[in-house]
mmCIF file of C-alpha atoms in Angstrom:
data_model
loop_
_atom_site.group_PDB
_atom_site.id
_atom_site.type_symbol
_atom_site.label_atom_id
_atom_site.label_comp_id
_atom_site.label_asym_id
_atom_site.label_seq_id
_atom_site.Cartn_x
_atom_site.Cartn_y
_atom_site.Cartn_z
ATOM 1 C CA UNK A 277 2.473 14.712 -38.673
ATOM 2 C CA UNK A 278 5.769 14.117 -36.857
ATOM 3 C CA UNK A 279 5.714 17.641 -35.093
ATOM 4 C CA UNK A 280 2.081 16.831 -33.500
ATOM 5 C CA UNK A 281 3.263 13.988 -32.314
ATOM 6 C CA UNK A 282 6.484 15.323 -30.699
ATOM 7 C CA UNK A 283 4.033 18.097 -29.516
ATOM 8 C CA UNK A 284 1.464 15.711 -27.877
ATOM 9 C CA UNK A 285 4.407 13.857 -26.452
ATOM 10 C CA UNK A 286 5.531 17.363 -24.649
ATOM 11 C CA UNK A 287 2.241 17.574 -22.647
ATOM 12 C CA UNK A 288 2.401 13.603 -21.602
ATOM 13 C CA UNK A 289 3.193 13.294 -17.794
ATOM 14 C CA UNK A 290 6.336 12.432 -16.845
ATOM 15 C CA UNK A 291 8.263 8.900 -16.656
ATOM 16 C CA UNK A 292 10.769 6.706 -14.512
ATOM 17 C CA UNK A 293 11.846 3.302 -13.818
ATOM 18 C CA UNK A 294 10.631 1.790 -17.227
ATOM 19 C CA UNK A 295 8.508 4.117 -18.723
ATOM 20 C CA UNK A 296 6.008 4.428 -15.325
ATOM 21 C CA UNK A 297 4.427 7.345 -14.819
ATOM 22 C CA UNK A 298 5.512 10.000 -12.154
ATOM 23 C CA UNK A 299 4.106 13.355 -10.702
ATOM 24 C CA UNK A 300 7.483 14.306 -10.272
ATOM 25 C CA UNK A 301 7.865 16.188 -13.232
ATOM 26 C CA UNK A 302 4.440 17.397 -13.621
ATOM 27 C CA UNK A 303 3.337 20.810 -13.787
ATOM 28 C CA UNK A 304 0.668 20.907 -11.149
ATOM 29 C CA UNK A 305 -1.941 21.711 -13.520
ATOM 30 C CA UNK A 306 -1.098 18.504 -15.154
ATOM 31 C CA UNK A 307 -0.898 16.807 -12.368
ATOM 32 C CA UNK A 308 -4.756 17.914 -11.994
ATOM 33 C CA UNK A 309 -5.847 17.141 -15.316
ATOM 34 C CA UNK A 310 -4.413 13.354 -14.977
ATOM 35 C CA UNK A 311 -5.685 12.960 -11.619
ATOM 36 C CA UNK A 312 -8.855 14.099 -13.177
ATOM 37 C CA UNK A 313 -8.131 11.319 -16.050
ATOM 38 C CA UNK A 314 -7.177 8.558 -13.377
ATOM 39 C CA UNK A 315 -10.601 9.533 -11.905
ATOM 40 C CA UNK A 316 -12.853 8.415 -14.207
ATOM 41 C CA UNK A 317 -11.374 5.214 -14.459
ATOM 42 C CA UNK A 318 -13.828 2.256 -13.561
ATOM 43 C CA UNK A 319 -10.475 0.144 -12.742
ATOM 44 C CA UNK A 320 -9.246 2.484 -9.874
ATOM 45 C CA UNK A 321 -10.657 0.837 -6.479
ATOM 46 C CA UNK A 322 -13.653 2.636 -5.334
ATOM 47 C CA UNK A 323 -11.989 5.471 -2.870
ATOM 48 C CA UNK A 324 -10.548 6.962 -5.873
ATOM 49 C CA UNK A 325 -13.376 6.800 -8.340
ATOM 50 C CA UNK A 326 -14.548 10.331 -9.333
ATOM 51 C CA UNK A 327 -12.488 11.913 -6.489
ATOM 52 C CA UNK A 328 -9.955 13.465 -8.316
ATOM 53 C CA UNK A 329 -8.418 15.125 -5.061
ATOM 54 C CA UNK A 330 -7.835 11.986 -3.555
ATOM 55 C CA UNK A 331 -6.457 10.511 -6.724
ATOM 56 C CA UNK A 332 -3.712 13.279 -6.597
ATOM 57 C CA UNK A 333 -3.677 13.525 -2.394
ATOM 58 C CA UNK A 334 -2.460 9.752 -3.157
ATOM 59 C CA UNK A 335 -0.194 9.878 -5.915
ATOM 60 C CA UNK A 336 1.245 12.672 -4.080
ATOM 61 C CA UNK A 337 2.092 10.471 -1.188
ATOM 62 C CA UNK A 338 3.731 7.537 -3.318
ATOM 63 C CA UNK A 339 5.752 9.992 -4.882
ATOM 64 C CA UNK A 340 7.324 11.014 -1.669
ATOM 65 C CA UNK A 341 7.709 6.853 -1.180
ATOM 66 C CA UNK A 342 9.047 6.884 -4.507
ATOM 67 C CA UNK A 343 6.689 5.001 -6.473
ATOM 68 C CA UNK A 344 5.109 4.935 -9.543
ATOM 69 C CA UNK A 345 1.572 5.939 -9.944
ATOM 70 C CA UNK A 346 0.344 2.533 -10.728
ATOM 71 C CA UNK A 347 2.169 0.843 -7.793
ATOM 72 C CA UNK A 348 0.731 3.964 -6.045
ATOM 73 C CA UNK A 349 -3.505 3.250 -6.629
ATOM 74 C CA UNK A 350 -3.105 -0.483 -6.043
ATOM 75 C CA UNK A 351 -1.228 -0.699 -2.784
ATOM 76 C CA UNK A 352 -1.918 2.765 -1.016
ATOM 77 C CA UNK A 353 -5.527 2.107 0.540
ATOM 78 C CA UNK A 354 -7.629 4.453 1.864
ATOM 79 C CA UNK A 355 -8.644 3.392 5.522
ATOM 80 C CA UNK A 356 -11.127 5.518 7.623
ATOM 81 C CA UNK A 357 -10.229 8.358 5.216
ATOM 82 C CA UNK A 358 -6.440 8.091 5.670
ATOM 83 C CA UNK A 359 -3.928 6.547 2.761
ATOM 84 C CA UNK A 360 -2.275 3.758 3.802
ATOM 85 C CA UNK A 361 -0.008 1.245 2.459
ATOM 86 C CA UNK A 362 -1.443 -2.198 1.717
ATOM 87 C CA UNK A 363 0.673 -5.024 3.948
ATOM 88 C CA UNK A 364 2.265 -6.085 0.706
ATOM 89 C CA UNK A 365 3.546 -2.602 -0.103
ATOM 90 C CA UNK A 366 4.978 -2.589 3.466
ATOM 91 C CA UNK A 367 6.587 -6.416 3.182
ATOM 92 C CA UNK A 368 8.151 -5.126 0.208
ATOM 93 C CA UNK A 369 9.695 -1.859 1.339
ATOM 94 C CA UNK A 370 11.074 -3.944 4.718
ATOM 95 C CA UNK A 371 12.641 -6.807 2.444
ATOM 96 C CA UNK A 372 14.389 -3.755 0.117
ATOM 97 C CA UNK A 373 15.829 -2.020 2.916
ATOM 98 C CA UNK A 374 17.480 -5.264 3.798
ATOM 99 C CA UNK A 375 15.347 -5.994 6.961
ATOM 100 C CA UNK A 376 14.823 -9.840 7.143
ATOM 101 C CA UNK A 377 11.368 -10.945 7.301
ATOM 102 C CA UNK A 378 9.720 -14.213 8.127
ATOM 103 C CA UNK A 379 6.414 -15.681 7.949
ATOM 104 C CA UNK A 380 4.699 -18.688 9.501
ATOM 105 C CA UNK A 381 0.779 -18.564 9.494
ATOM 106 C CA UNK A 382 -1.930 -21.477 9.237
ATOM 107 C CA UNK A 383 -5.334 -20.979 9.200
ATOM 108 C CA UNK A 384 -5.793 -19.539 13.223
ATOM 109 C CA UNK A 385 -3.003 -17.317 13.687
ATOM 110 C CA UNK A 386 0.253 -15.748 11.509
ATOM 111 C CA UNK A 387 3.454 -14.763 13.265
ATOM 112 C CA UNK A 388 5.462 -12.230 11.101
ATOM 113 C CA UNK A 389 9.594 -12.157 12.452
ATOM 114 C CA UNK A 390 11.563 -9.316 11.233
ATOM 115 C CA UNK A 391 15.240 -8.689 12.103
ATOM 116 C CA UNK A 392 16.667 -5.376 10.999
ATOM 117 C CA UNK A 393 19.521 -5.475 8.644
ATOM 118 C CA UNK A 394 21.564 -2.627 11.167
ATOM 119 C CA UNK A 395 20.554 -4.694 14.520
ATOM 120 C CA UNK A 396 20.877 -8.574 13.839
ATOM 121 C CA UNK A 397 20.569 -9.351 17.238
ATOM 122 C CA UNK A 398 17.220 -7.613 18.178
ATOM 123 C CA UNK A 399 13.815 -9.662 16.625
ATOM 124 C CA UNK A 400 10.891 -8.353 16.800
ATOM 125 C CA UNK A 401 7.969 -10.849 16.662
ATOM 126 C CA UNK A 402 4.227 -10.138 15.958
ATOM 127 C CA UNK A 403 1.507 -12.422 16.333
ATOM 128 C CA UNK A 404 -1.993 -12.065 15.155
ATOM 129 C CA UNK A 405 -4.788 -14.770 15.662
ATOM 130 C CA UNK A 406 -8.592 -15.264 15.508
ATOM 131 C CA UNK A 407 -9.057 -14.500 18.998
ATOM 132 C CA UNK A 408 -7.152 -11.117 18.668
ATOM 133 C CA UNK A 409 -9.125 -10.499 15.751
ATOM 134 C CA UNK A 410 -12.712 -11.409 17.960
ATOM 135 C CA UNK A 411 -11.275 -9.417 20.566
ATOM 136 C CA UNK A 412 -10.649 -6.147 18.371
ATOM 137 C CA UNK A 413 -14.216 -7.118 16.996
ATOM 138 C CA UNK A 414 -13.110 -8.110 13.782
ATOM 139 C CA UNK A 415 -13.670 -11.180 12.872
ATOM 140 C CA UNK A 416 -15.856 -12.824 11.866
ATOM 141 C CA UNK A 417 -17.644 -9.521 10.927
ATOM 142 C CA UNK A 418 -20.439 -9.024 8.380
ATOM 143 C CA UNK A 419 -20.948 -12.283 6.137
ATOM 144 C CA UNK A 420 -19.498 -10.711 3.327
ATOM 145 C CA UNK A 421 -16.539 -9.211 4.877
ATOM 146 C CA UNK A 422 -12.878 -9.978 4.159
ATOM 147 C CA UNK A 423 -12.787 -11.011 7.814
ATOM 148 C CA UNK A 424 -15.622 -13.848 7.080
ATOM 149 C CA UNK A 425 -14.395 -14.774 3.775
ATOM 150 C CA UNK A 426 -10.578 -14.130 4.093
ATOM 151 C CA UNK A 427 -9.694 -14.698 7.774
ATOM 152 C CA UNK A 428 -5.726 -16.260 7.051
ATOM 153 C CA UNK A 429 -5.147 -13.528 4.475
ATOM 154 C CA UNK A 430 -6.476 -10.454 7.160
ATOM 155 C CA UNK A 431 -4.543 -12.054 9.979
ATOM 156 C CA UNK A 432 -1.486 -12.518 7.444
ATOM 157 C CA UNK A 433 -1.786 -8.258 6.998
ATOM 158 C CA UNK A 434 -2.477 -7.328 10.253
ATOM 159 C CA UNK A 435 0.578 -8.988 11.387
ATOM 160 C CA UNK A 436 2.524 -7.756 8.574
ATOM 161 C CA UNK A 437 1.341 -4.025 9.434
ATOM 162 C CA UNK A 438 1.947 -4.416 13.377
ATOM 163 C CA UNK A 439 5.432 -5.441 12.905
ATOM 164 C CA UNK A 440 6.664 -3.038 10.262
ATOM 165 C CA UNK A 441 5.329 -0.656 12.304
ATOM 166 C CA UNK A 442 7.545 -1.912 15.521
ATOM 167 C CA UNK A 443 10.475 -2.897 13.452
ATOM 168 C CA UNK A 444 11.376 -0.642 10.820
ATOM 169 C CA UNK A 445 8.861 2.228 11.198
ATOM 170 C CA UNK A 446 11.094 4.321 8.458
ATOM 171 C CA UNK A 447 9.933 1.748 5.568
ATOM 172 C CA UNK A 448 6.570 3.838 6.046
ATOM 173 C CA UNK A 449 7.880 7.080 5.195
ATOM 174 C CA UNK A 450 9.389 8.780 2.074
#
């Protein structure tokens, strides 16, 4: 009984950082079959369900960011058919490469500060409001949008996105 168990334990994909799962040291036919696995799971957001290809297209991608799979399928979205990472994902990768972030929002508008950790003296400031958000014809969208039902937490992640993006565009890339 103890050898089918080490053997069964040969074939299991590969682990990091506590015991989470990585492609890294796949073979790529396992990869496949576990992207194939992760497909058929009714917990993976709805992108990824039965789309094995895009389950491995995006555990391929937070590889190369360096995270495990399940930080991978619950803060890489898939946006007009493109992976992208969630605002959170990108708050967190800013804050860990030492960039200093603020946030002040209410329920009309969010203003996201960050100062890099290598340029103290140069902030970058990012403000996102409702009337941005009418103007880019988002809000207040369909009734049961996150625009209409979540409008501080969309304006809170647009912000967050826009000033990565200006300040530390390297936290988006492996």
């Amino acid at each position: 009984m103890s050898t089918e168990i080490v053997k069964h334990q040969g074939n299991m994909p590969a682990q990091h950082g506590g015991g989470a799962l990585s492609l890294g040291a796949m073979t790529p036919h396992d990869a496949w079959k576990f992207a194939e696995a992760l497909a058929g799971a009714r917990l993976l957001p709805q992108e990824y369900q039965n789309n094995p290809s895009s389950v491995l297209w995006a555990m391929e991608y937070g590889r190369a960011l360096g995270l495990d799979v399940v930080t991978t399928i619950t803060t890489i979205h898939v946006i007009k058919g493109k992976p992208t990472q969630s605002a959170d994902l990108m708050l967190s990768r800013a804050r860990e490469a030492g960039h200093r972030v603020r946030i002040k929002s209410d329920r009309e508008r969010c203003v996201i500060s960050i100062v890099r950790h290598d340029d103290p003296e140069d902030e970058n400031v990012v403000e996102w409001t409702l009337a941005d958000a009418r103007t880019a014809n988002l809000f207040p969208g369909k009734p049961d949008s996150n625009w209409a039902k979540y409008p501080r937490a969309m304006l809170r992640a647009r912000a967050i996105a826009e000033c990565v993006r200006i300040a530390c565009p390297e936290v988006l890339h492996g």
